mmCIF file of C-alpha atoms in Angstrom:
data_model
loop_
_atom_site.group_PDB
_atom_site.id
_atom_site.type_symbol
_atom_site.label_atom_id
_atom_site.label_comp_id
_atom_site.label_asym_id
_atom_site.label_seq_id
_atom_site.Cartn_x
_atom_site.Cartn_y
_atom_site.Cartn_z
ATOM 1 C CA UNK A 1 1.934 -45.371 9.463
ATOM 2 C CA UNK A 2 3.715 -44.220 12.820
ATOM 3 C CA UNK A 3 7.328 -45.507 13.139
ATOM 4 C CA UNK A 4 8.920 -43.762 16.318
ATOM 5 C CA UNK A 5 6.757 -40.436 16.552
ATOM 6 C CA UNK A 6 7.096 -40.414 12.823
ATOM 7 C CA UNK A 7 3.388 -40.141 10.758
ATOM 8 C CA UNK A 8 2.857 -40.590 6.732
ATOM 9 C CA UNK A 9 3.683 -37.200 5.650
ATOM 10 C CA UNK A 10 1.132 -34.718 3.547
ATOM 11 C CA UNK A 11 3.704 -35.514 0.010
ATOM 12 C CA UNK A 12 2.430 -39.267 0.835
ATOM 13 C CA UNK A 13 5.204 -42.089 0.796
ATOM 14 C CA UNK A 14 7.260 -42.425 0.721
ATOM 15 C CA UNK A 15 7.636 -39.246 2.714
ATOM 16 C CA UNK A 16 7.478 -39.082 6.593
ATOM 17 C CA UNK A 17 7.337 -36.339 9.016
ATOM 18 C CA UNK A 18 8.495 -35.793 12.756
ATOM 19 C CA UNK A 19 7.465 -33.284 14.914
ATOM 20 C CA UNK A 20 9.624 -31.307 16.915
ATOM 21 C CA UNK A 21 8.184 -29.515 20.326
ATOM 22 C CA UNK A 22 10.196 -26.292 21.023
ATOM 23 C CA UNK A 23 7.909 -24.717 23.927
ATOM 24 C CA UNK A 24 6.670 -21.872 23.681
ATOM 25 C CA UNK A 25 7.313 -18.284 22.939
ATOM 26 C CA UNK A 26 4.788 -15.173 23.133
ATOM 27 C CA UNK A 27 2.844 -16.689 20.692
ATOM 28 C CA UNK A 28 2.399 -20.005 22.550
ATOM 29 C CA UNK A 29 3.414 -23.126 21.986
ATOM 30 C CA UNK A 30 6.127 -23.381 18.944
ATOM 31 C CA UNK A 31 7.129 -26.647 17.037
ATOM 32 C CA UNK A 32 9.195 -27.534 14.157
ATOM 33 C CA UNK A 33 8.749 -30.206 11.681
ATOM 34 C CA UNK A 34 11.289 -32.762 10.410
ATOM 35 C CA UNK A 35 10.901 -34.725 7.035
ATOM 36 C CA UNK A 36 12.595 -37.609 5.639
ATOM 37 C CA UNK A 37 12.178 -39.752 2.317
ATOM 38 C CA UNK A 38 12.034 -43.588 3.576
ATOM 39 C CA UNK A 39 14.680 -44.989 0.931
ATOM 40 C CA UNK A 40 13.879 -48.006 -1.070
ATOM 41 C CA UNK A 41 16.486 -50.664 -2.012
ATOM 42 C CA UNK A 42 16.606 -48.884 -5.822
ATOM 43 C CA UNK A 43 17.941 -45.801 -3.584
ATOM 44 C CA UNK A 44 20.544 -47.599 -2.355
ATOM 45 C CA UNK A 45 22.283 -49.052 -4.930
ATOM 46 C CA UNK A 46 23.247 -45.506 -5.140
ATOM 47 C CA UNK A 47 24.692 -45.187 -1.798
ATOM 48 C CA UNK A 48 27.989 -45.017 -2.808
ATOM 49 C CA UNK A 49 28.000 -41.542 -4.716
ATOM 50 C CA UNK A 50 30.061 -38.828 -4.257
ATOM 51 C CA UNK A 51 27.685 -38.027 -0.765
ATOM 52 C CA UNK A 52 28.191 -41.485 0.531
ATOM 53 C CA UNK A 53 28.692 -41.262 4.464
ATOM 54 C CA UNK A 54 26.733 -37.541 4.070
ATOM 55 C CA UNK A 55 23.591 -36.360 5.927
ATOM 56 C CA UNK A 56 21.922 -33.474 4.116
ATOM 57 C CA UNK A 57 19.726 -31.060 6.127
ATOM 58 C CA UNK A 58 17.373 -28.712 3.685
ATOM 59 C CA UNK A 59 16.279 -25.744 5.580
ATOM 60 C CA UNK A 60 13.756 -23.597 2.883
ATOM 61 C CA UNK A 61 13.498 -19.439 2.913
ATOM 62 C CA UNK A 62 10.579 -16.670 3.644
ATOM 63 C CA UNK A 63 7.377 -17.527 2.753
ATOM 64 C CA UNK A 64 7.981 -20.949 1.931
ATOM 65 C CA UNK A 65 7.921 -24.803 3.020
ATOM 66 C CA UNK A 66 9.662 -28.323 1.802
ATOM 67 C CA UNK A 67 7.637 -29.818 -1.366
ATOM 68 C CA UNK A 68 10.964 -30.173 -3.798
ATOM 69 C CA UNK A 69 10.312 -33.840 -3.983
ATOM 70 C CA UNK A 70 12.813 -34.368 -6.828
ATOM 71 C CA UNK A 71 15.286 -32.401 -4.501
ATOM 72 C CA UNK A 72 14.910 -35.015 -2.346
ATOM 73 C CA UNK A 73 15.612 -37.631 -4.798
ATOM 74 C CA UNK A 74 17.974 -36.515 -6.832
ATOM 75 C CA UNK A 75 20.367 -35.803 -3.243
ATOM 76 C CA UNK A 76 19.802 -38.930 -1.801
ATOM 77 C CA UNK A 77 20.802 -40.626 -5.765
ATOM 78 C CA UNK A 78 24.386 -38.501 -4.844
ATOM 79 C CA UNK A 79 24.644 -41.370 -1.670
ATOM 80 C CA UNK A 80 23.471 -38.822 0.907
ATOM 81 C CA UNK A 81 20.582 -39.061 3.740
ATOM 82 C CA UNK A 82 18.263 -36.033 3.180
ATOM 83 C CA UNK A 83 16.232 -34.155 5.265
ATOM 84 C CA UNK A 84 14.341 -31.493 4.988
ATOM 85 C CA UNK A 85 12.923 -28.796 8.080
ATOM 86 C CA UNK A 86 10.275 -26.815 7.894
ATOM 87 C CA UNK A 87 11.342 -24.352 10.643
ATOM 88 C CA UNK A 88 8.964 -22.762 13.611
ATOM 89 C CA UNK A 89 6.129 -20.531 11.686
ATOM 90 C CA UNK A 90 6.540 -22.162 8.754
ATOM 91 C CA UNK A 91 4.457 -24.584 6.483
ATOM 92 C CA UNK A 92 3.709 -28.029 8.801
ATOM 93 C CA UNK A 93 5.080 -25.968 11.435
ATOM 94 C CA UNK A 94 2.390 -22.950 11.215
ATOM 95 C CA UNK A 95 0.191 -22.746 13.723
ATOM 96 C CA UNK A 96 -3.150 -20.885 14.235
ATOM 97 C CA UNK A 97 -2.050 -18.625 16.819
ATOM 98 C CA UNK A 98 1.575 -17.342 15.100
ATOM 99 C CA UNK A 99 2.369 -14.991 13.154
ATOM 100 C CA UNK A 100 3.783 -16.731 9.689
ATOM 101 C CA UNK A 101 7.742 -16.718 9.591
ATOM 102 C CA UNK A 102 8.074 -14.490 12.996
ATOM 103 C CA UNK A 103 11.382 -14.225 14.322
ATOM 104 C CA UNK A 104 13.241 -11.504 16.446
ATOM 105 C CA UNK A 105 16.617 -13.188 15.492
ATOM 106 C CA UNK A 106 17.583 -15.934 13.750
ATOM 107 C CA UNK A 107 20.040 -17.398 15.676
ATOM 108 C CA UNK A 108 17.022 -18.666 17.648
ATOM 109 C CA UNK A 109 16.416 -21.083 15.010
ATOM 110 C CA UNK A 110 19.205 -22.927 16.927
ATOM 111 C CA UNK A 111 16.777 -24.578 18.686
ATOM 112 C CA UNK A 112 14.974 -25.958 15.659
ATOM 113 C CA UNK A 113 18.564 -27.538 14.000
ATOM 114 C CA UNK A 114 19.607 -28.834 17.079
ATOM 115 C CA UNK A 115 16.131 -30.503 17.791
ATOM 116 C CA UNK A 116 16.532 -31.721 13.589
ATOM 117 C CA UNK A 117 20.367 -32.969 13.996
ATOM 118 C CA UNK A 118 19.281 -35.183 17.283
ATOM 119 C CA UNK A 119 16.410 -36.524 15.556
ATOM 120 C CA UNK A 120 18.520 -37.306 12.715
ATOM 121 C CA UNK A 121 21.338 -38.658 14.876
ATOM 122 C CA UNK A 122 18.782 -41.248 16.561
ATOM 123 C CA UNK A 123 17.956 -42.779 13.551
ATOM 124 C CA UNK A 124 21.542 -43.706 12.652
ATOM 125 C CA UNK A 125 25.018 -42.735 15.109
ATOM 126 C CA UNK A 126 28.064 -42.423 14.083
ATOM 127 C CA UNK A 127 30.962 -41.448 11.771
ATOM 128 C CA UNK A 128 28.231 -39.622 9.325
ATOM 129 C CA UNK A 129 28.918 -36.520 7.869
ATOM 130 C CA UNK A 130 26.534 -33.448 7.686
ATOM 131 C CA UNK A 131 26.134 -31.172 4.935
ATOM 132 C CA UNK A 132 23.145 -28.878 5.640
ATOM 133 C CA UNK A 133 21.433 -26.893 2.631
ATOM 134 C CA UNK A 134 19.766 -23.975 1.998
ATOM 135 C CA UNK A 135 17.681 -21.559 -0.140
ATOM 136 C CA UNK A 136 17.065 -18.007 0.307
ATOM 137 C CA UNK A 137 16.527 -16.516 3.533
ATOM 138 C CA UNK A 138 17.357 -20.385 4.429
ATOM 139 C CA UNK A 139 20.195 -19.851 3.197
ATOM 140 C CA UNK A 140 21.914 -17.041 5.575
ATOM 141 C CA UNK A 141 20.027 -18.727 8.584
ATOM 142 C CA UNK A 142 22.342 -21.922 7.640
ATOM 143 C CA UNK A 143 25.229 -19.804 6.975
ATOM 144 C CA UNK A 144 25.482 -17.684 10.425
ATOM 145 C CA UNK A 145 24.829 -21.243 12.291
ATOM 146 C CA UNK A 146 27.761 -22.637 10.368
ATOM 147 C CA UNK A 147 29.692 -20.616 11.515
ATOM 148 C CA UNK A 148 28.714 -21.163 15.394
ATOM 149 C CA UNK A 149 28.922 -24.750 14.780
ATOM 150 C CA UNK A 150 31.717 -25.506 12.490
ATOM 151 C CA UNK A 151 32.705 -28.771 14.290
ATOM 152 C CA UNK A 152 29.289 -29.896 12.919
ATOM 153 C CA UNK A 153 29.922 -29.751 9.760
ATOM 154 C CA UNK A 154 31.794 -30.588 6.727
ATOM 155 C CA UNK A 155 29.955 -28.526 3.827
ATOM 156 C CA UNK A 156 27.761 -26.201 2.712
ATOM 157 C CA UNK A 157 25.294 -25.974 0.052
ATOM 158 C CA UNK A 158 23.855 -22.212 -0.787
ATOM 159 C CA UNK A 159 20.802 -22.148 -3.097
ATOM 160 C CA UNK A 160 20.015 -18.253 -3.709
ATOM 161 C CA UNK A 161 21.123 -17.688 -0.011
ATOM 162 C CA UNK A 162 20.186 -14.062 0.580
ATOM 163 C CA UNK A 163 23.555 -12.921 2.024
ATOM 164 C CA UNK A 164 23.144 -9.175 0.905
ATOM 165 C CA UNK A 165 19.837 -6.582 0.691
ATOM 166 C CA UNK A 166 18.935 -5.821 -2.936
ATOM 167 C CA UNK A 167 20.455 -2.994 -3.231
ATOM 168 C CA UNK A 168 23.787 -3.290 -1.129
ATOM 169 C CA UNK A 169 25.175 -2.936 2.247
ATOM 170 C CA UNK A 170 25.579 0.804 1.714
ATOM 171 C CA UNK A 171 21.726 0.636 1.391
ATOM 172 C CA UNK A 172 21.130 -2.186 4.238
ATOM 173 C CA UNK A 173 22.879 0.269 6.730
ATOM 174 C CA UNK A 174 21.011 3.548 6.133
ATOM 175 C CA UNK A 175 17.677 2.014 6.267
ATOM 176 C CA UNK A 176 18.498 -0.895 9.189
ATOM 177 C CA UNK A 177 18.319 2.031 12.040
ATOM 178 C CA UNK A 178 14.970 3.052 10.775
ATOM 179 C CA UNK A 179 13.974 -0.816 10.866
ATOM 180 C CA UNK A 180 15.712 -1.167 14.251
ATOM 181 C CA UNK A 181 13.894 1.561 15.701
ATOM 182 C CA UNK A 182 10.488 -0.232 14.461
ATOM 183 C CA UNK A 183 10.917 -3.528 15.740
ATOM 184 C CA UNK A 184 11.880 -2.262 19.038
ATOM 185 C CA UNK A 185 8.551 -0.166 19.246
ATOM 186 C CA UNK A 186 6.404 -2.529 17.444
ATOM 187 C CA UNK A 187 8.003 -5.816 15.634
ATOM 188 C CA UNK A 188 4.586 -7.132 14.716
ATOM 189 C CA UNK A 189 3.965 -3.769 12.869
ATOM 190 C CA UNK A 190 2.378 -4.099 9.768
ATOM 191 C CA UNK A 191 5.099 -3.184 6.446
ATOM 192 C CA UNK A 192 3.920 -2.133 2.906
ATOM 193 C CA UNK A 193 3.759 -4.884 0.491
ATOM 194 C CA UNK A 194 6.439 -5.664 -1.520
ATOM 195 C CA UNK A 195 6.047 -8.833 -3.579
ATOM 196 C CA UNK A 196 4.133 -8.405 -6.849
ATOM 197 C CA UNK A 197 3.737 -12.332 -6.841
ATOM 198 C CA UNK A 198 6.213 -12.422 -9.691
ATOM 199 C CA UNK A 199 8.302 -15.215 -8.342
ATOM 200 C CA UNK A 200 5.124 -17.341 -7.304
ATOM 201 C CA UNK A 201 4.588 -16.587 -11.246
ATOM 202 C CA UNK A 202 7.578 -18.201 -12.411
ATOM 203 C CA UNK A 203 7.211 -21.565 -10.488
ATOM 204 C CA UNK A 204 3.650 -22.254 -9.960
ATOM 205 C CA UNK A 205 2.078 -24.421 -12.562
ATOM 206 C CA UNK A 206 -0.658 -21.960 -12.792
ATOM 207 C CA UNK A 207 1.844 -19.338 -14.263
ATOM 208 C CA UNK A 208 5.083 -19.773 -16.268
ATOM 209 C CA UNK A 209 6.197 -22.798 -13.826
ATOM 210 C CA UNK A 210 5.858 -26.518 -13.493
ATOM 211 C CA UNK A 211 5.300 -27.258 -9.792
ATOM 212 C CA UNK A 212 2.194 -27.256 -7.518
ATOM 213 C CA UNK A 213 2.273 -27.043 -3.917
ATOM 214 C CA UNK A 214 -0.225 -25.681 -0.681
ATOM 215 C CA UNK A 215 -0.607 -21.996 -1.058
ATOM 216 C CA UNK A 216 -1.702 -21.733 2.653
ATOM 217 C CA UNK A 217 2.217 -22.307 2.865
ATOM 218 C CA UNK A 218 3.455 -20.287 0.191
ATOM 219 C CA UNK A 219 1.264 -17.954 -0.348
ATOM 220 C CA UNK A 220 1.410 -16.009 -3.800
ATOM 221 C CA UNK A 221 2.732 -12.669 -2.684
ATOM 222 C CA UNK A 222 4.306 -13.788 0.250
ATOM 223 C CA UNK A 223 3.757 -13.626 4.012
ATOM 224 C CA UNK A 224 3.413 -9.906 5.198
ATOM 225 C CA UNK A 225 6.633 -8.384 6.469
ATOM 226 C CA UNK A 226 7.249 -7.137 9.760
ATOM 227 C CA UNK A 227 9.920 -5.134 11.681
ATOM 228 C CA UNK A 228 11.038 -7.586 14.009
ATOM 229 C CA UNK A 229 11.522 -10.355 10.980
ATOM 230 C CA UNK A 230 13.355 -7.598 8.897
ATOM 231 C CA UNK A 231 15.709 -6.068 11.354
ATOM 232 C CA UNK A 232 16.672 -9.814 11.924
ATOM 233 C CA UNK A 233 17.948 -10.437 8.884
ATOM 234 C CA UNK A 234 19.522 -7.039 8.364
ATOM 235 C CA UNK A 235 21.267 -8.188 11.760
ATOM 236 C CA UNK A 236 22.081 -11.160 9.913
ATOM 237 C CA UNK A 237 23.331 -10.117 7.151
ATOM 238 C CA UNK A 238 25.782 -7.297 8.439
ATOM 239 C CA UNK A 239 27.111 -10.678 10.394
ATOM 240 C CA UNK A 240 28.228 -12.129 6.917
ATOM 241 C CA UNK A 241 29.322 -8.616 5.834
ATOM 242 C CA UNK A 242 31.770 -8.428 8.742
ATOM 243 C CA UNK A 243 32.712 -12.290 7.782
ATOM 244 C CA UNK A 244 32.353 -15.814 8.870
ATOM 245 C CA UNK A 245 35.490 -17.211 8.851
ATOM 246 C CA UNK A 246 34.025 -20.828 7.734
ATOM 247 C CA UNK A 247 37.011 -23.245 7.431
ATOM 248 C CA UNK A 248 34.704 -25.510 5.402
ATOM 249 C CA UNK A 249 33.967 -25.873 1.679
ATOM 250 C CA UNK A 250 30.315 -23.776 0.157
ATOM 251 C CA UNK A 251 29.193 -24.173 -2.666
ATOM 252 C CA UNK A 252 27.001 -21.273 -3.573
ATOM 253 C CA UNK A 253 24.422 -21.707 -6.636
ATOM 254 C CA UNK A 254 22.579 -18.413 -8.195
ATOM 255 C CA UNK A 255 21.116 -17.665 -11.391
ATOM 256 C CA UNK A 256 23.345 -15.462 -14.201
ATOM 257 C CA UNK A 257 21.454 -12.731 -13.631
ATOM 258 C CA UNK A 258 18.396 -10.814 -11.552
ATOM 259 C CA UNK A 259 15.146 -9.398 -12.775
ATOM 260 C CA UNK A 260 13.873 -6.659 -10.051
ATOM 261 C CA UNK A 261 11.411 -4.501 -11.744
ATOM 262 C CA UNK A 262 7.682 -3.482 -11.404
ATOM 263 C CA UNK A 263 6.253 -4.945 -14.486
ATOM 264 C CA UNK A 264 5.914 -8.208 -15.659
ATOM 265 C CA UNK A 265 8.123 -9.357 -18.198
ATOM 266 C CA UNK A 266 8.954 -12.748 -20.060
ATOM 267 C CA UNK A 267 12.823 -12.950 -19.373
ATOM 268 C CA UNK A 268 11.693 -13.198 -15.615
ATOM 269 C CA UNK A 269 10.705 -16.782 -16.262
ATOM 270 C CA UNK A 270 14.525 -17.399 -16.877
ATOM 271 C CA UNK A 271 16.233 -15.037 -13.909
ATOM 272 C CA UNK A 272 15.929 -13.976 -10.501
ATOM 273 C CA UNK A 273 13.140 -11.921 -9.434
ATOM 274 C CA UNK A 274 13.886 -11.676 -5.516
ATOM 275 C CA UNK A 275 17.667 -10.712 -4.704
ATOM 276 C CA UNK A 276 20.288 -9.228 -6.848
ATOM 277 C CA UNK A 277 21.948 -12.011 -7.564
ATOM 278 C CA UNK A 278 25.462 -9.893 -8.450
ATOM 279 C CA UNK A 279 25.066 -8.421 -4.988
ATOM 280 C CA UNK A 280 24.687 -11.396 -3.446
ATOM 281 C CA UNK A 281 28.252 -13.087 -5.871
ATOM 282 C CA UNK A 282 30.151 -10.296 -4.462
ATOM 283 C CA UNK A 283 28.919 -11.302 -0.705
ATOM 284 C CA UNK A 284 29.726 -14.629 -0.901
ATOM 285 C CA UNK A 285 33.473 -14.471 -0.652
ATOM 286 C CA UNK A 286 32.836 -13.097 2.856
ATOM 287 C CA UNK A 287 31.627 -16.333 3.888
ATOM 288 C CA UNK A 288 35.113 -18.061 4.249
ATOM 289 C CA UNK A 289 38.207 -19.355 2.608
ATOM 290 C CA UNK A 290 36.613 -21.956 0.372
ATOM 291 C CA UNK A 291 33.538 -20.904 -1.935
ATOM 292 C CA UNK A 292 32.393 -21.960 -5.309
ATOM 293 C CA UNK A 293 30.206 -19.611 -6.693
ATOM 294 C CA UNK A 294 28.036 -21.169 -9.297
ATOM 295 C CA UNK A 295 26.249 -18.938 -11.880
ATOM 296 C CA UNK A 296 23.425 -20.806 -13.696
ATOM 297 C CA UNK A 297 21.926 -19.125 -17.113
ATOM 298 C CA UNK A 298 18.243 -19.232 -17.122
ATOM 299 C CA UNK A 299 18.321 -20.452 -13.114
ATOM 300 C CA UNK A 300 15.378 -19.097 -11.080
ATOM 301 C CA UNK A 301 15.521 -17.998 -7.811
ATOM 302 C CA UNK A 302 15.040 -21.331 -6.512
ATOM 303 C CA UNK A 303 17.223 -23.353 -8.518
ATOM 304 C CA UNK A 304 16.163 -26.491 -8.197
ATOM 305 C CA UNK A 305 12.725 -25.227 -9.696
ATOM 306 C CA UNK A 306 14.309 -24.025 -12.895
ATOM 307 C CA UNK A 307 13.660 -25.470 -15.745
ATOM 308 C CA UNK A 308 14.548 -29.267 -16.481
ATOM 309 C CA UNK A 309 18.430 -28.575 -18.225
ATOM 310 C CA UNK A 310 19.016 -25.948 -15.607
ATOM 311 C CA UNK A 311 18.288 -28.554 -12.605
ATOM 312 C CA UNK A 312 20.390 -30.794 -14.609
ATOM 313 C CA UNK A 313 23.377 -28.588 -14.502
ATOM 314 C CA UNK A 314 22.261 -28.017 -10.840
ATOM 315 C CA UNK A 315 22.608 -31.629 -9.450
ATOM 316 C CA UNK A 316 25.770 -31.830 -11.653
ATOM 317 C CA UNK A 317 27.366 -28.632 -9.954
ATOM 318 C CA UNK A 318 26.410 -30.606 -6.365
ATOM 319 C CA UNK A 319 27.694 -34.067 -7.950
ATOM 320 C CA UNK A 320 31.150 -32.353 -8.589
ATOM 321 C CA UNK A 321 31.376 -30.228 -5.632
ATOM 322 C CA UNK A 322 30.808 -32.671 -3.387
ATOM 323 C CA UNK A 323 33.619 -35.099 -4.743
ATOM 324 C CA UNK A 324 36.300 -32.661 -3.568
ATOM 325 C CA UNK A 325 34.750 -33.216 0.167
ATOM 326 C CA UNK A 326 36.925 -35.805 0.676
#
């Protein structure tokens, strides 16, 4: 089914896709890819909830793709419009030719929000709010472009948004010179490993988790690191450090507590086992005036792959949140 450049997406329908031409970049040609759950008349009879008049725009972290189906579901059930992007490099988006998830600096993902928001605007103008959301590395990508953009937008949701290194900032600015120096002499450089697959353990269905997915997309130890990606985000994340000054409302969700450690061990189905999630509490409050921070016991680092009561208390936390947007 094609509906305006829009094809039957690879979650089947009631999920569509759009793709988004970008040009092209040393790599070649560079695209992004929109998605959007056609709503049926069940879906809105819910309209009115406390996102009624609300556009929400997922945009997922490292390694990673849209394929939160319930996500979807559950948001648009609140009243909103969702949409999810899977950004240049990534998932849909990844192309033969690229390297997976290469970027020299994030605000060049710009280009892929703008391309999203006019998509999105074509399908409906007028007097809609947006609310864009995101996880992980998603997360501080949405963040920084908040804050160029503020008279875009009227919230923000955080899932795990990687705001801080693992360690700290003291940490983040002794090693970012020696990553600086690397992605200005080679930023497709080749950096040790790092990812023990843990996390892939706790959601995949074929570990500790419930959920299946395309590992081409998400692979189970990750994408390998680079420089140029990594001095990026430590550019990115001194940014929040120094503070955004956001004059809207975010709501930032993490789990109660972090499990970074070499071996394998059964708690880690019930925590964090990517970012220091205390770290990243304590960074949050330089995002702006108005932040909810939102522990959740037994959340995982994506939240909204946690088990069933902790996505409960999830889509509650965005149900409540979102009725003090006015």
């Amino acid at each position: 089914m094609t509906q305006g450049g829009w094809t039957e997406d690879v979650l089947g329908a009631p999920y569509e896709r759009l793709e988004l031409p970008l040009g092209e970049d040393l790599e070649g040609p560079v695209v992004a890819t929109l998605v959007r759950r056609r709503r049926s008349p069940a879906d809105l009879l819910h309209a009115r909830g406390p996102l009624h008049g609300v556009d929400v725009l997922y945009v997922h972290g490292w390694s990673d793709y849209f394929f939160q189906t319930e996500l979807a579901e559950r948001i648009e059930r609140l009243g909103a419009r969702f949409h999810s992007l899977d950004l240049r490099k990534y998932g849909r988006s990844l192309r033969p030719h690229q390297t997976p998830g290469h970027i020299g600096d994030l605000a060049t993902y710009d280009e892929d929000i703008g391309a999203a928001l006019d998509a999105i605007a074509s399908e409906h103008r007028g007097g809609r709010r947006l609310v864009p959301m995101g996880h992980s590395t998603g997360g501080l990508t949405l963040s920084l472009w908040a804050a160029r953009h503020q008279e875009l937008v009227s919230g923000l949701i955080l899932n795990s948004p990687w705001l801080e290194f693992q360690a700290d900032s003291a940490v983040r600015a002794f090693i970012a010179p020696l990553v600086k120096l690397g992605a200005q002499r080679n930023p497709l450089a080749p950096l040790p490993a790092v990812d023990p697959g843990f996390y892939t353990r706790t959601v995949s269905a074929s570990g500790e988790g419930n959920w299946t997915y395309d590992q081409r997309w998400r692979p189970e130890r990750g994408f390998a690191l680079h420089p140029g990606w990594l001095d990026a985000v430590f550019e990115g994340q001194a940014t929040v450090e120094r503070g955004l000054g956001l004059e809207i409302p975010a709501l930032v969700m993490l789990s109660d507590k972090s499990m970074l450690q070499p071996r394998w061990d059964d708690g880690m189905a019930h925590a964090d086992v990517a970012l220091n999630v205390d770290v990243v509490a304590r960074r949050a409050l330089s995002l702006g005036e108005e932040v909810t921070v939102r522990r959740l016991r037994g959340a995982l680092h994506d939240v909204v792959l946690s088990t069933e009561p902790v996505r409960e208390r999830a889509y509650d936390t965005i149900g409540r949140w979102a009725a003090t947007l006015g």
